[in-house]
CSV table of C-alpha atoms (C1' of nucleotides) in Angstrom, one decimal:
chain,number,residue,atom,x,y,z
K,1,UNK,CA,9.7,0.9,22.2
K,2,UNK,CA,10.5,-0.4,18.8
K,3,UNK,CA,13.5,1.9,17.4
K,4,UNK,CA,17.3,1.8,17.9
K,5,UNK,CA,19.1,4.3,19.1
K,6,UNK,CA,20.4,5.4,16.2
K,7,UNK,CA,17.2,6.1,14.7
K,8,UNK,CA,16.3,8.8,17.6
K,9,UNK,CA,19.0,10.5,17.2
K,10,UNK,CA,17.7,12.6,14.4
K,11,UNK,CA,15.0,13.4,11.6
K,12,UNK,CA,16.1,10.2,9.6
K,13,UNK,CA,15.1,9.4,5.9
K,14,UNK,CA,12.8,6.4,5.2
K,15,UNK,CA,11.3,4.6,2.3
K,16,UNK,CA,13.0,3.6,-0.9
K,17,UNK,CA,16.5,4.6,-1.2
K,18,UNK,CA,17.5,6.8,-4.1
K,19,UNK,CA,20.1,6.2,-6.8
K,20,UNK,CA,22.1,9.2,-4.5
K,21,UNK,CA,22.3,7.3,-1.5
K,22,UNK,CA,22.9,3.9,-3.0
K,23,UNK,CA,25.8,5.4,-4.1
K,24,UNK,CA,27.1,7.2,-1.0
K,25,UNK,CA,26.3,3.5,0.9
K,26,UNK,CA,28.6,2.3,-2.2
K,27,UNK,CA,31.0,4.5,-2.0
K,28,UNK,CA,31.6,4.7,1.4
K,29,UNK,CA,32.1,0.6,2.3
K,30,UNK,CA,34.0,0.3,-0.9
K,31,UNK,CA,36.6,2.7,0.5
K,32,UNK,CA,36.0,2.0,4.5
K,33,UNK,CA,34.2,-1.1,4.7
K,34,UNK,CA,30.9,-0.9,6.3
K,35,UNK,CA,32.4,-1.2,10.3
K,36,UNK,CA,30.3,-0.3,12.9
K,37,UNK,CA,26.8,0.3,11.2
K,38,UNK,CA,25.3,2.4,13.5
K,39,UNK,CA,28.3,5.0,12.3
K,40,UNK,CA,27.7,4.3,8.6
K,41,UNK,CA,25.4,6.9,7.6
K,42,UNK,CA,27.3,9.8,9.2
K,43,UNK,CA,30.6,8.9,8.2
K,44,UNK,CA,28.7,8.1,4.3
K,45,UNK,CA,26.2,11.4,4.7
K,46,UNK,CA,23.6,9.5,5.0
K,47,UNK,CA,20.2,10.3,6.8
K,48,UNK,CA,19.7,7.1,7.1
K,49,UNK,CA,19.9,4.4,10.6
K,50,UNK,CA,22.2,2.5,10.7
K,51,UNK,CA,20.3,-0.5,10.6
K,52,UNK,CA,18.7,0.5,7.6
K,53,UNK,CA,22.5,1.0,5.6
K,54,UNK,CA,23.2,-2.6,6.8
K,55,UNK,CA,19.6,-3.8,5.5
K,56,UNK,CA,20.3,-1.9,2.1
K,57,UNK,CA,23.3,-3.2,1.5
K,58,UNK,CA,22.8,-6.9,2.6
K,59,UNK,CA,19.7,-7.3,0.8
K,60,UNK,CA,20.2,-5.2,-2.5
K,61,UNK,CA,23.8,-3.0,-3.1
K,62,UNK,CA,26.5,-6.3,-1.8
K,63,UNK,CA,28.2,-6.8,-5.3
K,64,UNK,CA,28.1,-10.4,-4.3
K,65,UNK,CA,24.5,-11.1,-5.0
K,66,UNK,CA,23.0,-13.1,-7.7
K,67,UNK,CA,20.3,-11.4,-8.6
K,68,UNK,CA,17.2,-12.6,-11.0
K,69,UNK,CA,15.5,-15.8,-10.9
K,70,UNK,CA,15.9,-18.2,-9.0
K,71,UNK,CA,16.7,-21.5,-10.3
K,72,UNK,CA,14.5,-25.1,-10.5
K,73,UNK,CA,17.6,-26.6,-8.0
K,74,UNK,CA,17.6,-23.3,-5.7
K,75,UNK,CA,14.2,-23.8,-5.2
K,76,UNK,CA,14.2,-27.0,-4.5
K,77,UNK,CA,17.1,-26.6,-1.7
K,78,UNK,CA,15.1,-24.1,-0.5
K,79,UNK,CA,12.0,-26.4,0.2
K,80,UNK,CA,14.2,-29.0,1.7
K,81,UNK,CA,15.8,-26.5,3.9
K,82,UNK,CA,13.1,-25.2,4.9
K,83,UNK,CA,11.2,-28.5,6.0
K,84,UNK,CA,14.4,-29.2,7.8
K,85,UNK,CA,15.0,-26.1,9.5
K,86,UNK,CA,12.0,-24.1,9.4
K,87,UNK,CA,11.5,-20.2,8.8
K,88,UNK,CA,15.0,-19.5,9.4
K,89,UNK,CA,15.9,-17.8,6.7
K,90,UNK,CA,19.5,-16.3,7.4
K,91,UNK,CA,20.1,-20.0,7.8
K,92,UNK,CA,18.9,-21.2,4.7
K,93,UNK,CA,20.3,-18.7,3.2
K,94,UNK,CA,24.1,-19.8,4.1
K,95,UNK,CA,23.4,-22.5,2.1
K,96,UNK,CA,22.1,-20.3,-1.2
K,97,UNK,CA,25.3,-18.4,-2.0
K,98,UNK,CA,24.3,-15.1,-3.2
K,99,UNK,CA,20.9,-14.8,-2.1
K,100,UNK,CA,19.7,-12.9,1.1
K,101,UNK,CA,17.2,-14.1,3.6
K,102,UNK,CA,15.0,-11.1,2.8
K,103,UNK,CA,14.8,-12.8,-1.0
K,104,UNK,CA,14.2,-16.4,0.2
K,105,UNK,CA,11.4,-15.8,2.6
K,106,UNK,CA,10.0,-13.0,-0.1
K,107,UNK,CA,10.1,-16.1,-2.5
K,108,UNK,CA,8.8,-18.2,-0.2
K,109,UNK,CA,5.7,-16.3,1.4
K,110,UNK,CA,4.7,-15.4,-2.3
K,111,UNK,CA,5.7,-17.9,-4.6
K,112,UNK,CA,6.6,-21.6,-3.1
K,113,UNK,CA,4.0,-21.4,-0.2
K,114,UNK,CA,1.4,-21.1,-2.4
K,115,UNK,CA,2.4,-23.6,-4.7
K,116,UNK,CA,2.8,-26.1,-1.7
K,117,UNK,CA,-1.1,-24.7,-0.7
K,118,UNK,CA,-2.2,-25.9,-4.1
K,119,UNK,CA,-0.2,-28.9,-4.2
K,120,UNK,CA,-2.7,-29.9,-0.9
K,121,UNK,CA,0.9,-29.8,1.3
K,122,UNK,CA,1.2,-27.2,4.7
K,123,UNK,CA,4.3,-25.1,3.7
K,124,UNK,CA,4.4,-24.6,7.4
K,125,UNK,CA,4.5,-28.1,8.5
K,126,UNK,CA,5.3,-29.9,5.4
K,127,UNK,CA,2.3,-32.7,6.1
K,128,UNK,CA,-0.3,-33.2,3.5
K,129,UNK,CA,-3.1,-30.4,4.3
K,130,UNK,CA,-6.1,-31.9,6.6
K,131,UNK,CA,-8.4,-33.6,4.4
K,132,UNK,CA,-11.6,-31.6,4.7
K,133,UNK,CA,-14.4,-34.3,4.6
K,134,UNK,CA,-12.1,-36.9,5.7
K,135,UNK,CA,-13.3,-39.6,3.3
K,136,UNK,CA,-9.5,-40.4,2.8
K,137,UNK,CA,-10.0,-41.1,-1.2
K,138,UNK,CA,-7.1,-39.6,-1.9
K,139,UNK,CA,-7.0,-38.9,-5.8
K,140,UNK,CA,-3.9,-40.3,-7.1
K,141,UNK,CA,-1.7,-39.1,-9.2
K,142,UNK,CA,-2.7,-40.8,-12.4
K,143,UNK,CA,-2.9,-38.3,-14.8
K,144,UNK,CA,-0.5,-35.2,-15.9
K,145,UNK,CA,-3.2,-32.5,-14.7
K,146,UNK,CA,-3.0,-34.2,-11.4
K,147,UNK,CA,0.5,-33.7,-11.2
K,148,UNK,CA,-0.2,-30.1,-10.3
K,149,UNK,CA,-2.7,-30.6,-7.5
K,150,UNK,CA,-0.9,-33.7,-5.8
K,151,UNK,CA,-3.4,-32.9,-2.4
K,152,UNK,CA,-3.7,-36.0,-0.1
K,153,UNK,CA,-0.3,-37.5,-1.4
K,154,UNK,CA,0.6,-40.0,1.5
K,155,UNK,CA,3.6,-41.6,2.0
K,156,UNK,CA,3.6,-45.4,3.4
K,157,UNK,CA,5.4,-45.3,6.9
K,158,UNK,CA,7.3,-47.7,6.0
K,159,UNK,CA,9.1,-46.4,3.1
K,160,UNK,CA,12.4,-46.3,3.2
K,161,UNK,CA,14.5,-42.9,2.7
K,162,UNK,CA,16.7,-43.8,0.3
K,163,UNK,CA,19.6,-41.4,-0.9
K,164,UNK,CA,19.6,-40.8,-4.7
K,165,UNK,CA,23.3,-41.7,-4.9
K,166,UNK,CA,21.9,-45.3,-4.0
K,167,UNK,CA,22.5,-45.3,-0.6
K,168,UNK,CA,19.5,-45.4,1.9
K,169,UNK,CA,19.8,-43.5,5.4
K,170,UNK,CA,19.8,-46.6,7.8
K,171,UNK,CA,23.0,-47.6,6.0
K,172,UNK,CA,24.8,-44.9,6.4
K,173,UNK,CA,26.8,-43.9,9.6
K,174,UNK,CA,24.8,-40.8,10.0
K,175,UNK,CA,22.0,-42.2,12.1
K,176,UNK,CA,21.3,-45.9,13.2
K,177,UNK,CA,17.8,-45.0,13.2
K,178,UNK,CA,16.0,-45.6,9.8
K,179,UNK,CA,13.8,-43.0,10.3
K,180,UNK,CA,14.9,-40.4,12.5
K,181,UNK,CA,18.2,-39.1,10.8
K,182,UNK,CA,19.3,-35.6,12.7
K,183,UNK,CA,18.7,-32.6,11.9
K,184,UNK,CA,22.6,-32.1,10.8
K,185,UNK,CA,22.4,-35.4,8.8
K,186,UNK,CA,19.7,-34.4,6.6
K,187,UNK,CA,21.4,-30.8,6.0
K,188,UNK,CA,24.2,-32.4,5.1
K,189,UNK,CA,23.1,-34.6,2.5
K,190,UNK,CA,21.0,-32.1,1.0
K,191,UNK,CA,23.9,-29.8,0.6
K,192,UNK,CA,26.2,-32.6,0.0
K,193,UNK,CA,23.8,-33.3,-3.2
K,194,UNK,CA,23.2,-29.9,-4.4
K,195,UNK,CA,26.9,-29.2,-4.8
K,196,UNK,CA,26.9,-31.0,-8.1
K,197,UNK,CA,26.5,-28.2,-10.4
K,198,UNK,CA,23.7,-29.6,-12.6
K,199,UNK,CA,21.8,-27.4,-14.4
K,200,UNK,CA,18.0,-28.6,-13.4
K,201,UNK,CA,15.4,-26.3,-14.9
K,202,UNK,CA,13.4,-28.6,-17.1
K,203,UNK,CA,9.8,-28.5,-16.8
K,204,UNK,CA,9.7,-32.4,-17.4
K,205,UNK,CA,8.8,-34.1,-14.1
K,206,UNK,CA,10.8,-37.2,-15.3
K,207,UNK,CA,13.6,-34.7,-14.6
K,208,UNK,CA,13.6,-34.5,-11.3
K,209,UNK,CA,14.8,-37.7,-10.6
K,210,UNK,CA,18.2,-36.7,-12.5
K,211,UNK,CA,18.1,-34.6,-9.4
K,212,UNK,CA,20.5,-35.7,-6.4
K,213,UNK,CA,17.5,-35.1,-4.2
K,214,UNK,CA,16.6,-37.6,-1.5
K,215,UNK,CA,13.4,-39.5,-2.3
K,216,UNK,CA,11.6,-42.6,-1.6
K,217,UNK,CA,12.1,-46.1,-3.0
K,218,UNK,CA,8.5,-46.8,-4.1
K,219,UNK,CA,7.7,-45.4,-7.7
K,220,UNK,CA,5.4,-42.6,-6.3
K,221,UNK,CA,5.4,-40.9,-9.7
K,222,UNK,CA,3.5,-43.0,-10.9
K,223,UNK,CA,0.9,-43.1,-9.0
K,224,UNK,CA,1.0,-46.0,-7.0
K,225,UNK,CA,0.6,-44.7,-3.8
K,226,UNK,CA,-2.9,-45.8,-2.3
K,227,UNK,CA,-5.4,-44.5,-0.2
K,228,UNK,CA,-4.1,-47.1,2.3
K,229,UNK,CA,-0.8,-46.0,3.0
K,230,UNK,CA,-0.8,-44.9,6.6
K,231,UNK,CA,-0.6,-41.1,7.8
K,232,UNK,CA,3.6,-40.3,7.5
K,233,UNK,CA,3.1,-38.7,10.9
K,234,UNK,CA,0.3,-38.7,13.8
K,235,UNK,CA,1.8,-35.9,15.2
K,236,UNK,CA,2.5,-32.9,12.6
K,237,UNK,CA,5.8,-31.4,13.2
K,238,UNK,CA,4.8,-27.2,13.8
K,239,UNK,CA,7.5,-25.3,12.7
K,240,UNK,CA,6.7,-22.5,14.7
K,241,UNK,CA,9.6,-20.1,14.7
K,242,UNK,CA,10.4,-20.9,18.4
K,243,UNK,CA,10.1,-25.0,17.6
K,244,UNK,CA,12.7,-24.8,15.2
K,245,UNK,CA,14.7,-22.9,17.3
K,246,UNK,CA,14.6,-25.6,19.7
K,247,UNK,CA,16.1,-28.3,17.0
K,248,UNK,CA,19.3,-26.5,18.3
K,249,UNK,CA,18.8,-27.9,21.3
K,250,UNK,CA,17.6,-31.1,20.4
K,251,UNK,CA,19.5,-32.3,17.4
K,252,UNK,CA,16.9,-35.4,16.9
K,253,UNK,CA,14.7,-34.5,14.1
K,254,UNK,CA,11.6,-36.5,12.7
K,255,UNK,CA,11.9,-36.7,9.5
K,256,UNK,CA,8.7,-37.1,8.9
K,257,UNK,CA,8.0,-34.3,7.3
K,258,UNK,CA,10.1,-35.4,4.6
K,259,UNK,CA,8.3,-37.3,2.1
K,260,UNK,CA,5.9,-35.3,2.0
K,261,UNK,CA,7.7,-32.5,0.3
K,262,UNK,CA,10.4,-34.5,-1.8
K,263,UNK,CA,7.5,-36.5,-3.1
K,264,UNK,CA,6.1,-33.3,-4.2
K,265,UNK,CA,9.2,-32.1,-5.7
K,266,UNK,CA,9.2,-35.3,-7.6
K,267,UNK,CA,6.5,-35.0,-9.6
K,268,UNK,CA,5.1,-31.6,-9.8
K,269,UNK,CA,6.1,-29.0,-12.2
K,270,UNK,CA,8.4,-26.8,-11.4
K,271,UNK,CA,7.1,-24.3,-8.7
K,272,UNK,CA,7.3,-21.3,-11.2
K,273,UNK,CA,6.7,-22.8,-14.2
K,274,UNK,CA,8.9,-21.8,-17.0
K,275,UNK,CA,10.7,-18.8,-17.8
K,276,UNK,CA,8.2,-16.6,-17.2
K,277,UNK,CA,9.3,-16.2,-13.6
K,278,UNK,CA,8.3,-13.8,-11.6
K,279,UNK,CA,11.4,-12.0,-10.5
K,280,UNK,CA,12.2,-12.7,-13.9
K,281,UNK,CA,11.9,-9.5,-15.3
K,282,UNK,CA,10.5,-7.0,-12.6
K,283,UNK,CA,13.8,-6.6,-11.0
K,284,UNK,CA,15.5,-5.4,-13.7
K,285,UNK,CA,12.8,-2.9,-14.6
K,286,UNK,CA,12.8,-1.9,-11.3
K,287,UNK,CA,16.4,-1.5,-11.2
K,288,UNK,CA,16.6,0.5,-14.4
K,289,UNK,CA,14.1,2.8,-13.1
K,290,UNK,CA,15.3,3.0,-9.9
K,291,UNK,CA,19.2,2.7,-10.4
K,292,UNK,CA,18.6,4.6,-13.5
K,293,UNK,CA,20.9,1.9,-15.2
K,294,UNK,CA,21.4,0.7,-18.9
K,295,UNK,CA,19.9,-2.6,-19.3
K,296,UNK,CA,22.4,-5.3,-18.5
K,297,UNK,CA,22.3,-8.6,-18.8
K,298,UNK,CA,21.3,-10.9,-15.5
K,299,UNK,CA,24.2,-11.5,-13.9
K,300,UNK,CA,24.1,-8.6,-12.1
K,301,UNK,CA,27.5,-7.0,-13.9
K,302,UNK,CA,26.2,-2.9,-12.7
K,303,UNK,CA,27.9,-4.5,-9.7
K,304,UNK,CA,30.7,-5.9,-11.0
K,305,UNK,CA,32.9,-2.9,-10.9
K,306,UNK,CA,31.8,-2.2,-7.5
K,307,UNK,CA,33.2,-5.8,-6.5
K,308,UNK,CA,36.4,-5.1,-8.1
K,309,UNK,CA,36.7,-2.4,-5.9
K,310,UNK,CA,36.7,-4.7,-2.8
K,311,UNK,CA,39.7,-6.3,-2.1
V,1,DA,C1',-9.0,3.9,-21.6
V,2,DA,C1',-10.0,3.5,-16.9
V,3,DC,C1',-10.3,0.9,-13.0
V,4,DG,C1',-9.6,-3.0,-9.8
V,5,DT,C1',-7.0,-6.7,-8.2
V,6,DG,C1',-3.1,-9.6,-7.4
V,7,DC,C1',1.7,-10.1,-7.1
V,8,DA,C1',6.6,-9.3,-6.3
V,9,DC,C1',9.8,-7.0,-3.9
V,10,DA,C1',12.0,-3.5,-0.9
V,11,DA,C1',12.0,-1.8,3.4
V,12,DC,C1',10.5,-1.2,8.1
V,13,DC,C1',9.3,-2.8,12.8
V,14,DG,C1',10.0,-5.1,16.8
V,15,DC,C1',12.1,-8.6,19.2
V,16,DC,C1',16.1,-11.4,20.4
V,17,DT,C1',21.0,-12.2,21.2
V,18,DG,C1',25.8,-11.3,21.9
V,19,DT,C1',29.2,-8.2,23.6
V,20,DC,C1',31.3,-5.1,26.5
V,21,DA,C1',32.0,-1.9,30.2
S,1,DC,C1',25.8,-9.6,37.5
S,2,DT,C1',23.6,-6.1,35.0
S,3,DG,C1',22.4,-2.7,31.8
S,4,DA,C1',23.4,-0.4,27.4
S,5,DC,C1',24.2,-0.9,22.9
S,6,DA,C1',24.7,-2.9,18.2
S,7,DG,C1',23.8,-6.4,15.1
S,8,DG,C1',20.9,-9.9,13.4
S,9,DC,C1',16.6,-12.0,12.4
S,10,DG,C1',11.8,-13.0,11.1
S,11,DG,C1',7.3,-11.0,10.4
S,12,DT,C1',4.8,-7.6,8.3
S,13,DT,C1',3.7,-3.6,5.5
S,14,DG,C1',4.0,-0.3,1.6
S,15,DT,C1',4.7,0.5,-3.1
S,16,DG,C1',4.7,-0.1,-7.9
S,17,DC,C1',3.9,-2.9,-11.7
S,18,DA,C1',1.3,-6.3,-14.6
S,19,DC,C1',-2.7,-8.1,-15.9
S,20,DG,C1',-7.7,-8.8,-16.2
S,21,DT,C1',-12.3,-6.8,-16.7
DNA sequence: AACGTGCACAACCGCCTGTCA
DNA sequence: CTGACAGGCGGTTGTGCACGT
């Protein structure tokens, strides 16, 4: 089981690509475009699968990708996204022009999820982690150490989601229900408020609130929320790769899960903090050495005269 | 300086879905 | 309708680098 057919067919190369066949992939879609894949690597010279040209150049050679770190905002989207439509990536992705599914979920499994982990909120169903010994004192957020470790953060029930433009959710014409906007609703206003270009990367938490990001109308930055406020949701939403599947079926989606993450967005640092980002760096090393490249500057120009080959 | 550990990222694996004969 | 095939997707693994001891 397991294989394609293409990868039977003969002794096929695996592992990193070399410089050499990143530029036979290259090469060949720029002139041909990439047609059927499974005929790629032939047609190129490749002793590669097919599926394994289309990963390559999806995920790494398409002179359309913005490569190096993301930003404070495309993290953010991606959070939101994700608590609305789960671990599909290649959807979330859509909505991040430039970046691949392969980069989000990367990002996500070891960057974002942990910081969610430490924040005390399940990246998998965006609810605040179980408490352990169940006392229920949740420590507030009173204090700008705190703001890192927001665990327990509760939402009252009975907060209203409220749009950032000043427009709460049970006025609009999405959704007659206060708190059960669908599924499309809440995608749509998170793209609709991520189009503004604004350049988010500040450190300040004050900051996020110049963010079009939907959040709550109580002042939880501050620290008000108490230990009293109500579970958001008695039954946690399981984002199971076949539950959010199912959303496509069923359109209604509990927003519950919401809060929990936008309050988190609202006043924690950013999830990488500063500029000394992970990807930061490391892919342009990596790229040097591997593309045997001069050092360029971010934007991913090695590629540009690639793209200017394409159309 | 050497070693161990953790992290980030690229790539593979296996399954699912859509298309077509 | 059914089976074969290709493409697509998400989970997982492998590799190399950075950093700490």
């Amino acid at each position: 089981m397991g294989g394609h057919s293409c990868c039977y067919k003969q002794k096929l190369r695996k592992g990193l690509w070399s410089p050499d066949e990143d530029e036979k992939l290259i090469k060949h879609i720029s002139k041909h475009g990439h047609g059927c894949w499974s005929s790629v690597p032939k047609q190129a010279g490749l002793q590669r699968c097919g599926k394994s040209c289309r990963l390559r150049w999806i995920n790494y050679l398409r002179p359309d990708l913005k490569r190096g770190t993301f930003s404070q905002q495309e993290e953010d989207l991606i959070i939101q996204l994700h608590a609305v439509l789960g671990n599909r990536w290649s959807k979330i992705a859509v909505h991040l022009p430039g970046r691949t599914d392969n980069e989000i979920k990367n990002l996500w499994n070891s960057c974002i999820k942990k910081k969610l982990r430490q924040r005390g909120i399940d990246p998998i169903t965006h609810e605040p982690l179980a408490e352990v010994d169940g006392s229920g004192d949740k420590a507030p957020i009173n204090s700008e150490k705190n703001n890192s470790g927001s665990s327990g953060l509760q939402i009252p029930a009975n907060a209203k989601l409220t749009m950032h433009v000043g427009k709460s959710v049970d006025e609009s014409t999405a959704s007659k229900s206060s708190s059960t906007p669908t599924k499309e609703f809440l995608l749509d206003q998170l793209l609709a408020t991520h189009e503004s270009p604004s350049t988010c990367r500040s450190s300040n938490p004050t900051s996020y609130f110049s963010l079009p990001l939907l959040s709550f109308a109580p002042d939880y930055t501050r620290g008000q929320i108490t230990s009293a406020a109500p579970p958001i949701s008695s039954k946690p939403l399981l984002w199971s790769n076949q539950t959010a599947r199912q959303l496509d079926a069923n359109p209604e989606l509990s927003c519950n899960a919401m809060p929990n993450i936008l309050s988190t967005l609202a006043v924690d640092p950013p999830i990488c903090e500063g500029g000394d980002s992970v990807s930061n760096c490391t892919w342009h090393k990596t790229r040097q050495l591997q593309r045997q490249l001069p050092p360029s500057d971010t934007s991913g120009n090695d590629f540009q005269s690639v793209s200017a080959g394409f159309e």
